[in-house]
């Protein structure tokens, strides 16, 4: 999701974190691929905050759009949602700690700049506005020891010539050097007319199936052909969940996901509002968790965050449909597993990343969410941790 608000002039102090400890061995932290993880609900177990522009090795922390856990060394990979217009495209490594069943701390351990396929850094828009990147999702691929990451597209037809930047999905070495690119479904290519992909309509969520065979991506908002954006008055706006064969890097199926309406109307009524899927997390080849996030300027509260378990098994493969408006199909099934409004968390910002973490002391898995910092004036990024209740 692109930045929407200027940086706050007041920087809040970073929460002091206790020393970190590993809470489980590597094998126990791995998801059992033979039996999909059961998620009946999620229990909130802690929050840590990172102020916008907190310095780390000459870069600014904050604006996190993706996170993944690597169990063999208890490390987390965290994508920074800074378009290359601001700072180099980069991801951070970090260690998270849990005290029994409580989330107790986070420490950043490294930062890596991600390069273009030719080895050069992504340009600033002032230098080359047609080749900037806006990073979103990140996953560690244990089979190759690579990362897979996504970049949001850009569409600006108010300039001549129009700025049309396709979204992309790329594989990279851990040093940030490029390895390969995944094929982009034609409907996700930017067009100057109101067809194809909206700027925030592409490749937000990203996940690898537990068996390592498939990759899943999800749009944040509908492409133009598939209908209107979600709003306070529009229920059932449709985005696509895209399934890839990871070995061939080719899309093999697409599934329709119906969004909730924006939770409340903005104030005034013509102000910014949106709802979309910003992350997916594969539990099996057919079941995923989907992070659906709503925001409306001026509403009280101005946000809504829900996590659904979605099931693709009975859903129609809509890859052959040029438009979902007016088409007949079966969407993915949705089952609510978390409504953040019921957790007692005082405020959430623009939550965008989600990963399973290690097992807690009681044997249940942890789940961690990270946020961008652009849905409010506080400019605080968040780490939220939950216990997965089977």
GROMACS .gro file of C-alpha atoms in nm:
model
  390
    1UNK     CA    1   0.000   0.000   0.000
    2UNK     CA    2   0.151   0.336  -0.101
    3UNK     CA    3   0.219   0.601   0.161
    4UNK     CA    4  -0.086   0.818   0.225
    5UNK     CA    5   0.014   1.045   0.512
    6UNK     CA    6   0.320   1.266   0.578
    7UNK     CA    7   0.561   1.173   0.852
    8UNK     CA    8   0.469   1.298   1.195
    9UNK     CA    9   0.678   1.580   1.327
   10UNK     CA   10   0.697   1.418   1.669
   11UNK     CA   11   0.874   1.085   1.700
   12UNK     CA   12   0.757   0.864   1.983
   13UNK     CA   13   1.005   0.673   2.195
   14UNK     CA   14   1.077   0.311   2.105
   15UNK     CA   15   0.942   0.058   2.350
   16UNK     CA   16   1.226  -0.099   2.549
   17UNK     CA   17   1.249  -0.470   2.475
   18UNK     CA   18   1.388  -0.738   2.705
   19UNK     CA   19   1.658  -0.977   2.596
   20UNK     CA   20   1.550  -1.231   2.336
   21UNK     CA   21   1.542  -1.604   2.379
   22UNK     CA   22   1.450  -1.887   2.146
   23UNK     CA   23   1.135  -2.059   2.264
   24UNK     CA   24   1.143  -2.387   2.073
   25UNK     CA   25   1.370  -2.603   1.867
   26UNK     CA   26   1.376  -2.584   1.487
   27UNK     CA   27   1.182  -2.900   1.417
   28UNK     CA   28   0.898  -2.816   1.654
   29UNK     CA   29   0.868  -2.471   1.495
   30UNK     CA   30   0.799  -2.613   1.151
   31UNK     CA   31   0.443  -2.653   1.032
   32UNK     CA   32   0.337  -3.018   0.990
   33UNK     CA   33   0.289  -3.055   0.614
   34UNK     CA   34   0.111  -3.388   0.647
   35UNK     CA   35  -0.173  -3.241   0.853
   36UNK     CA   36  -0.283  -2.882   0.786
   37UNK     CA   37  -0.268  -2.653   1.087
   38UNK     CA   38  -0.609  -2.611   1.249
   39UNK     CA   39  -0.701  -2.251   1.334
   40UNK     CA   40  -1.023  -2.214   1.527
   41UNK     CA   41  -0.942  -1.868   1.663
   42UNK     CA   42  -0.656  -1.639   1.766
   43UNK     CA   43  -0.571  -1.501   2.113
   44UNK     CA   44  -0.386  -1.170   2.143
   45UNK     CA   45  -0.058  -1.213   2.338
   46UNK     CA   46   0.137  -0.890   2.291
   47UNK     CA   47   0.231  -0.579   2.098
   48UNK     CA   48   0.555  -0.393   2.026
   49UNK     CA   49   0.583  -0.053   1.857
   50UNK     CA   50   0.842   0.097   1.624
   51UNK     CA   51   0.834   0.475   1.566
   52UNK     CA   52   0.848   0.600   1.208
   53UNK     CA   53   1.203   0.705   1.108
   54UNK     CA   54   1.368   0.504   1.384
   55UNK     CA   55   1.726   0.469   1.256
   56UNK     CA   56   1.882   0.133   1.179
   57UNK     CA   57   2.222   0.117   1.003
   58UNK     CA   58   2.158   0.437   0.811
   59UNK     CA   59   1.803   0.343   0.711
   60UNK     CA   60   1.470   0.427   0.868
   61UNK     CA   61   1.256   0.155   1.020
   62UNK     CA   62   0.881   0.165   0.992
   63UNK     CA   63   0.632   0.097   0.720
   64UNK     CA   64   0.641  -0.285   0.732
   65UNK     CA   65   0.439  -0.457   0.460
   66UNK     CA   66   0.544  -0.822   0.487
   67UNK     CA   67   0.696  -1.068   0.732
   68UNK     CA   68   0.806  -1.432   0.722
   69UNK     CA   69   0.959  -1.669   0.974
   70UNK     CA   70   1.258  -1.895   0.909
   71UNK     CA   71   1.245  -2.169   1.175
   72UNK     CA   72   1.587  -2.323   1.119
   73UNK     CA   73   1.760  -2.017   1.264
   74UNK     CA   74   1.468  -1.845   1.443
   75UNK     CA   75   1.491  -1.542   1.211
   76UNK     CA   76   1.227  -1.314   1.064
   77UNK     CA   77   1.239  -1.143   0.725
   78UNK     CA   78   1.052  -0.811   0.723
   79UNK     CA   79   0.979  -0.610   0.408
   80UNK     CA   80   0.993  -0.232   0.436
   81UNK     CA   81   0.705  -0.065   0.251
   82UNK     CA   82   0.911   0.228   0.131
   83UNK     CA   83   0.885   0.286  -0.244
   84UNK     CA   84   1.229   0.342  -0.393
   85UNK     CA   85   1.126   0.706  -0.420
   86UNK     CA   86   1.209   0.737  -0.049
   87UNK     CA   87   1.494   0.498   0.032
   88UNK     CA   88   1.650   0.186  -0.123
   89UNK     CA   89   1.418  -0.113  -0.156
   90UNK     CA   90   1.511  -0.328   0.142
   91UNK     CA   91   1.417  -0.598   0.387
   92UNK     CA   92   1.520  -0.635   0.750
   93UNK     CA   93   1.606  -0.940   0.955
   94UNK     CA   94   1.496  -0.955   1.316
   95UNK     CA   95   1.466  -1.183   1.618
   96UNK     CA   96   1.140  -1.204   1.813
   97UNK     CA   97   1.110  -1.342   2.165
   98UNK     CA   98   0.828  -1.502   2.361
   99UNK     CA   99   0.808  -1.554   2.737
  100UNK     CA  100   0.599  -1.868   2.780
  101UNK     CA  101   0.284  -1.758   2.595
  102UNK     CA  102   0.352  -1.383   2.589
  103UNK     CA  103   0.519  -1.186   2.310
  104UNK     CA  104   0.810  -1.013   2.485
  105UNK     CA  105   1.040  -0.843   2.235
  106UNK     CA  106   1.188  -0.772   1.895
  107UNK     CA  107   1.543  -0.686   1.794
  108UNK     CA  108   1.653  -0.595   1.443
  109UNK     CA  109   1.964  -0.779   1.330
  110UNK     CA  110   2.030  -0.676   0.969
  111UNK     CA  111   1.918  -0.489   0.659
  112UNK     CA  112   1.957  -0.596   0.295
  113UNK     CA  113   1.907  -0.384  -0.018
  114UNK     CA  114   1.714  -0.561  -0.295
  115UNK     CA  115   1.845  -0.503  -0.647
  116UNK     CA  116   1.704  -0.493  -0.998
  117UNK     CA  117   1.771  -0.787  -1.234
  118UNK     CA  118   2.072  -0.602  -1.382
  119UNK     CA  119   2.225  -0.564  -1.035
  120UNK     CA  120   2.158  -0.193  -1.002
  121UNK     CA  121   1.946  -0.040  -0.726
  122UNK     CA  122   1.591   0.064  -0.801
  123UNK     CA  123   1.592   0.428  -0.913
  124UNK     CA  124   1.438   0.727  -0.743
  125UNK     CA  125   1.133   0.856  -0.927
  126UNK     CA  126   1.314   1.187  -0.986
  127UNK     CA  127   1.571   0.991  -1.189
  128UNK     CA  128   1.347   0.733  -1.354
  129UNK     CA  129   0.979   0.734  -1.267
  130UNK     CA  130   0.904   0.430  -1.481
  131UNK     CA  131   1.121   0.177  -1.294
  132UNK     CA  132   1.061   0.247  -0.928
  133UNK     CA  133   0.944  -0.033  -0.698
  134UNK     CA  134   0.688  -0.033  -0.417
  135UNK     CA  135   0.765  -0.350  -0.214
  136UNK     CA  136   0.487  -0.540  -0.042
  137UNK     CA  137   0.509  -0.913   0.041
  138UNK     CA  138   0.808  -1.130   0.133
  139UNK     CA  139   0.851  -1.505   0.190
  140UNK     CA  140   1.155  -1.718   0.262
  141UNK     CA  141   1.168  -2.027   0.038
  142UNK     CA  142   1.338  -2.304   0.234
  143UNK     CA  143   1.376  -2.522  -0.077
  144UNK     CA  144   1.606  -2.271  -0.248
  145UNK     CA  145   1.721  -2.052   0.044
  146UNK     CA  146   1.590  -1.756  -0.157
  147UNK     CA  147   1.334  -1.490  -0.081
  148UNK     CA  148   1.030  -1.426  -0.299
  149UNK     CA  149   0.893  -1.074  -0.291
  150UNK     CA  150   0.627  -0.863  -0.458
  151UNK     CA  151   0.601  -0.503  -0.574
  152UNK     CA  152   0.283  -0.307  -0.618
  153UNK     CA  153   0.215  -0.149  -0.955
  154UNK     CA  154   0.160   0.220  -1.022
  155UNK     CA  155  -0.088   0.391  -1.251
  156UNK     CA  156  -0.083   0.767  -1.312
  157UNK     CA  157  -0.263   0.882  -1.624
  158UNK     CA  158  -0.260   1.247  -1.518
  159UNK     CA  159   0.083   1.298  -1.671
  160UNK     CA  160   0.220   1.276  -2.026
  161UNK     CA  161   0.326   1.015  -2.102
  162UNK     CA  162   0.126   0.813  -1.850
  163UNK     CA  163   0.316   0.633  -1.575
  164UNK     CA  164   0.220   0.266  -1.601
  165UNK     CA  165   0.435   0.037  -1.385
  166UNK     CA  166   0.337  -0.327  -1.378
  167UNK     CA  167   0.337  -0.508  -1.045
  168UNK     CA  168   0.580  -0.795  -1.021
  169UNK     CA  169   0.673  -1.105  -0.825
  170UNK     CA  170   1.045  -1.185  -0.808
  171UNK     CA  171   1.283  -1.436  -0.655
  172UNK     CA  172   1.610  -1.312  -0.505
  173UNK     CA  173   1.915  -1.437  -0.320
  174UNK     CA  174   1.945  -1.344   0.046
  175UNK     CA  175   2.197  -1.076  -0.052
  176UNK     CA  176   1.922  -0.905  -0.253
  177UNK     CA  177   2.051  -0.999  -0.598
  178UNK     CA  178   1.783  -1.102  -0.847
  179UNK     CA  179   1.729  -1.466  -0.949
  180UNK     CA  180   1.413  -1.481  -1.158
  181UNK     CA  181   1.069  -1.330  -1.218
  182UNK     CA  182   0.730  -1.499  -1.196
  183UNK     CA  183   0.493  -1.466  -1.492
  184UNK     CA  184   0.229  -1.196  -1.456
  185UNK     CA  185  -0.131  -1.280  -1.552
  186UNK     CA  186  -0.233  -1.047  -1.840
  187UNK     CA  187  -0.520  -0.896  -1.642
  188UNK     CA  188  -0.273  -0.756  -1.389
  189UNK     CA  189  -0.084  -0.544  -1.641
  190UNK     CA  190  -0.133  -0.169  -1.610
  191UNK     CA  191  -0.334   0.009  -1.878
  192UNK     CA  192  -0.402   0.377  -1.943
  193UNK     CA  193  -0.775   0.321  -1.980
  194UNK     CA  194  -0.995   0.204  -1.695
  195UNK     CA  195  -0.916  -0.157  -1.763
  196UNK     CA  196  -0.684  -0.393  -1.588
  197UNK     CA  197  -0.520  -0.319  -1.257
  198UNK     CA  198  -0.569  -0.036  -1.015
  199UNK     CA  199  -0.253   0.084  -0.842
  200UNK     CA  200  -0.344  -0.087  -0.516
  201UNK     CA  201  -0.497  -0.386  -0.690
  202UNK     CA  202  -0.196  -0.608  -0.728
  203UNK     CA  203   0.010  -0.867  -0.545
  204UNK     CA  204  -0.024  -0.754  -0.187
  205UNK     CA  205  -0.052  -1.089  -0.011
  206UNK     CA  206   0.209  -1.360  -0.070
  207UNK     CA  207   0.254  -1.713   0.069
  208UNK     CA  208   0.415  -2.050  -0.006
  209UNK     CA  209   0.218  -2.370   0.055
  210UNK     CA  210   0.355  -2.587   0.341
  211UNK     CA  211   0.469  -2.855   0.093
  212UNK     CA  212   0.665  -2.592  -0.102
  213UNK     CA  213   0.496  -2.666  -0.436
  214UNK     CA  214   0.273  -2.364  -0.475
  215UNK     CA  215   0.283  -1.990  -0.427
  216UNK     CA  216  -0.028  -1.783  -0.357
  217UNK     CA  217  -0.071  -1.410  -0.413
  218UNK     CA  218  -0.372  -1.186  -0.357
  219UNK     CA  219  -0.486  -0.847  -0.476
  220UNK     CA  220  -0.572  -0.569  -0.238
  221UNK     CA  221  -0.849  -0.420  -0.450
  222UNK     CA  222  -1.042  -0.534  -0.758
  223UNK     CA  223  -0.906  -0.476  -1.104
  224UNK     CA  224  -1.130  -0.250  -1.313
  225UNK     CA  225  -1.280  -0.536  -1.516
  226UNK     CA  226  -1.391  -0.713  -1.199
  227UNK     CA  227  -1.593  -0.424  -1.063
  228UNK     CA  228  -1.591  -0.138  -0.814
  229UNK     CA  229  -1.380  -0.099  -0.505
  230UNK     CA  230  -1.526  -0.195  -0.170
  231UNK     CA  231  -1.685   0.101   0.007
  232UNK     CA  232  -1.924   0.160   0.294
  233UNK     CA  233  -2.208   0.104   0.047
  234UNK     CA  234  -2.052  -0.171  -0.166
  235UNK     CA  235  -2.047  -0.527  -0.028
  236UNK     CA  236  -1.901  -0.810  -0.232
  237UNK     CA  237  -1.633  -0.628  -0.428
  238UNK     CA  238  -1.418  -0.905  -0.576
  239UNK     CA  239  -1.043  -0.956  -0.577
  240UNK     CA  240  -0.849  -1.254  -0.715
  241UNK     CA  241  -0.633  -1.501  -0.526
  242UNK     CA  242  -0.373  -1.634  -0.770
  243UNK     CA  243  -0.208  -1.974  -0.740
  244UNK     CA  244   0.136  -2.034  -0.894
  245UNK     CA  245   0.337  -2.346  -0.962
  246UNK     CA  246   0.649  -2.236  -0.776
  247UNK     CA  247   0.887  -2.453  -0.980
  248UNK     CA  248   0.775  -2.314  -1.318
  249UNK     CA  249   0.688  -1.967  -1.183
  250UNK     CA  250   0.367  -1.977  -1.388
  251UNK     CA  251   0.012  -1.899  -1.264
  252UNK     CA  252  -0.205  -2.211  -1.268
  253UNK     CA  253  -0.536  -2.091  -1.119
  254UNK     CA  254  -0.728  -1.787  -0.995
  255UNK     CA  255  -1.008  -1.772  -0.739
  256UNK     CA  256  -1.261  -1.498  -0.660
  257UNK     CA  257  -1.267  -1.358  -0.306
  258UNK     CA  258  -1.560  -1.135  -0.204
  259UNK     CA  259  -1.465  -0.847   0.023
  260UNK     CA  260  -1.669  -0.710   0.310
  261UNK     CA  261  -1.796  -0.354   0.283
  262UNK     CA  262  -1.583  -0.079   0.435
  263UNK     CA  263  -1.678  -0.096   0.803
  264UNK     CA  264  -1.801   0.265   0.833
  265UNK     CA  265  -1.859   0.555   0.600
  266UNK     CA  266  -1.581   0.816   0.594
  267UNK     CA  267  -1.635   1.164   0.732
  268UNK     CA  268  -1.695   1.369   0.519
  269UNK     CA  269  -1.861   1.111   0.298
  270UNK     CA  270  -1.639   1.176  -0.004
  271UNK     CA  271  -1.312   1.112   0.181
  272UNK     CA  272  -1.074   0.820   0.131
  273UNK     CA  273  -1.202   0.471   0.209
  274UNK     CA  274  -1.094   0.120   0.110
  275UNK     CA  275  -1.106  -0.243   0.203
  276UNK     CA  276  -0.889  -0.519   0.067
  277UNK     CA  277  -0.686  -0.832   0.127
  278UNK     CA  278  -0.331  -0.737   0.220
  279UNK     CA  279  -0.186  -1.076   0.314
  280UNK     CA  280  -0.247  -1.448   0.273
  281UNK     CA  281  -0.091  -1.734   0.465
  282UNK     CA  282  -0.118  -2.087   0.325
  283UNK     CA  283  -0.215  -2.360   0.571
  284UNK     CA  284  -0.242  -2.623   0.294
  285UNK     CA  285  -0.285  -2.636  -0.083
  286UNK     CA  286  -0.649  -2.528  -0.048
  287UNK     CA  287  -0.679  -2.349   0.287
  288UNK     CA  288  -0.528  -2.009   0.366
  289UNK     CA  289  -0.561  -1.732   0.618
  290UNK     CA  290  -0.655  -1.398   0.459
  291UNK     CA  291  -0.589  -1.064   0.629
  292UNK     CA  292  -0.872  -0.829   0.528
  293UNK     CA  293  -0.828  -0.467   0.630
  294UNK     CA  294  -1.069  -0.172   0.608
  295UNK     CA  295  -1.002   0.200   0.656
  296UNK     CA  296  -1.220   0.511   0.633
  297UNK     CA  297  -1.096   0.866   0.695
  298UNK     CA  298  -1.278   1.036   0.983
  299UNK     CA  299  -1.478   0.733   1.096
  300UNK     CA  300  -1.469   0.624   1.462
  301UNK     CA  301  -1.293   0.388   1.476
  302UNK     CA  302  -1.136   0.451   1.136
  303UNK     CA  303  -1.015   0.093   1.083
  304UNK     CA  304  -1.134  -0.265   1.087
  305UNK     CA  305  -0.910  -0.572   1.066
  306UNK     CA  306  -1.035  -0.927   1.027
  307UNK     CA  307  -0.862  -1.256   0.957
  308UNK     CA  308  -1.056  -1.521   0.769
  309UNK     CA  309  -0.977  -1.882   0.695
  310UNK     CA  310  -1.055  -1.925   0.327
  311UNK     CA  311  -1.110  -2.251   0.141
  312UNK     CA  312  -1.036  -2.279  -0.230
  313UNK     CA  313  -1.148  -2.641  -0.267
  314UNK     CA  314  -1.499  -2.571  -0.397
  315UNK     CA  315  -1.424  -2.235  -0.558
  316UNK     CA  316  -1.434  -2.182  -0.935
  317UNK     CA  317  -1.106  -2.135  -1.119
  318UNK     CA  318  -1.182  -1.796  -1.277
  319UNK     CA  319  -0.853  -1.760  -1.467
  320UNK     CA  320  -1.034  -1.782  -1.801
  321UNK     CA  321  -1.284  -1.509  -1.713
  322UNK     CA  322  -1.189  -1.171  -1.853
  323UNK     CA  323  -1.425  -1.002  -1.609
  324UNK     CA  324  -1.600  -1.118  -1.296
  325UNK     CA  325  -1.882  -0.863  -1.322
  326UNK     CA  326  -2.192  -1.048  -1.438
  327UNK     CA  327  -2.013  -1.384  -1.447
  328UNK     CA  328  -2.135  -1.698  -1.272
  329UNK     CA  329  -1.884  -1.858  -1.038
  330UNK     CA  330  -1.839  -1.992  -0.686
  331UNK     CA  331  -1.617  -1.767  -0.470
  332UNK     CA  332  -1.385  -1.893  -0.199
  333UNK     CA  333  -1.552  -1.984   0.129
  334UNK     CA  334  -1.471  -1.753   0.423
  335UNK     CA  335  -1.475  -1.831   0.797
  336UNK     CA  336  -1.393  -1.559   1.049
  337UNK     CA  337  -1.116  -1.650   1.294
  338UNK     CA  338  -1.030  -1.303   1.430
  339UNK     CA  339  -1.194  -0.962   1.452
  340UNK     CA  340  -0.934  -0.727   1.599
  341UNK     CA  341  -1.216  -0.514   1.742
  342UNK     CA  342  -1.281  -0.790   1.997
  343UNK     CA  343  -0.921  -0.817   2.124
  344UNK     CA  344  -0.897  -0.504   2.337
  345UNK     CA  345  -0.613  -0.362   2.127
  346UNK     CA  346  -0.654   0.015   2.152
  347UNK     CA  347  -0.557   0.092   1.794
  348UNK     CA  348  -0.419  -0.080   1.488
  349UNK     CA  349  -0.253   0.093   1.196
  350UNK     CA  350  -0.226  -0.034   0.839
  351UNK     CA  351  -0.165  -0.404   0.911
  352UNK     CA  352  -0.017  -0.567   0.602
  353UNK     CA  353   0.206  -0.866   0.688
  354UNK     CA  354   0.136  -1.198   0.860
  355UNK     CA  355   0.336  -1.512   0.938
  356UNK     CA  356   0.327  -1.818   1.157
  357UNK     CA  357   0.602  -1.804   1.418
  358UNK     CA  358   0.742  -2.075   1.648
  359UNK     CA  359   0.547  -2.288   1.890
  360UNK     CA  360   0.480  -2.135   2.229
  361UNK     CA  361   0.555  -2.310   2.557
  362UNK     CA  362   0.206  -2.465   2.562
  363UNK     CA  363   0.257  -2.625   2.219
  364UNK     CA  364   0.038  -2.387   2.021
  365UNK     CA  365   0.179  -2.188   1.730
  366UNK     CA  366   0.227  -1.813   1.734
  367UNK     CA  367   0.111  -1.579   1.460
  368UNK     CA  368   0.265  -1.235   1.404
  369UNK     CA  369   0.126  -0.933   1.219
  370UNK     CA  370   0.319  -0.621   1.114
  371UNK     CA  371   0.188  -0.284   1.006
  372UNK     CA  372   0.272   0.000   0.778
  373UNK     CA  373   0.244   0.338   0.950
  374UNK     CA  374   0.027   0.544   0.719
  375UNK     CA  375  -0.327   0.523   0.860
  376UNK     CA  376  -0.301   0.797   1.116
  377UNK     CA  377  -0.091   1.081   1.254
  378UNK     CA  378   0.102   0.883   1.516
  379UNK     CA  379   0.326   0.723   1.250
  380UNK     CA  380   0.387   0.411   1.457
  381UNK     CA  381   0.449   0.067   1.309
  382UNK     CA  382   0.328  -0.234   1.505
  383UNK     CA  383   0.417  -0.593   1.577
  384UNK     CA  384   0.109  -0.781   1.704
  385UNK     CA  385   0.137  -1.141   1.824
  386UNK     CA  386  -0.136  -1.400   1.867
  387UNK     CA  387  -0.162  -1.756   1.991
  388UNK     CA  388  -0.318  -1.995   1.739
  389UNK     CA  389  -0.596  -2.185   1.911
  390UNK     CA  390  -0.663  -2.517   1.732
   0.00000   0.00000   0.00000
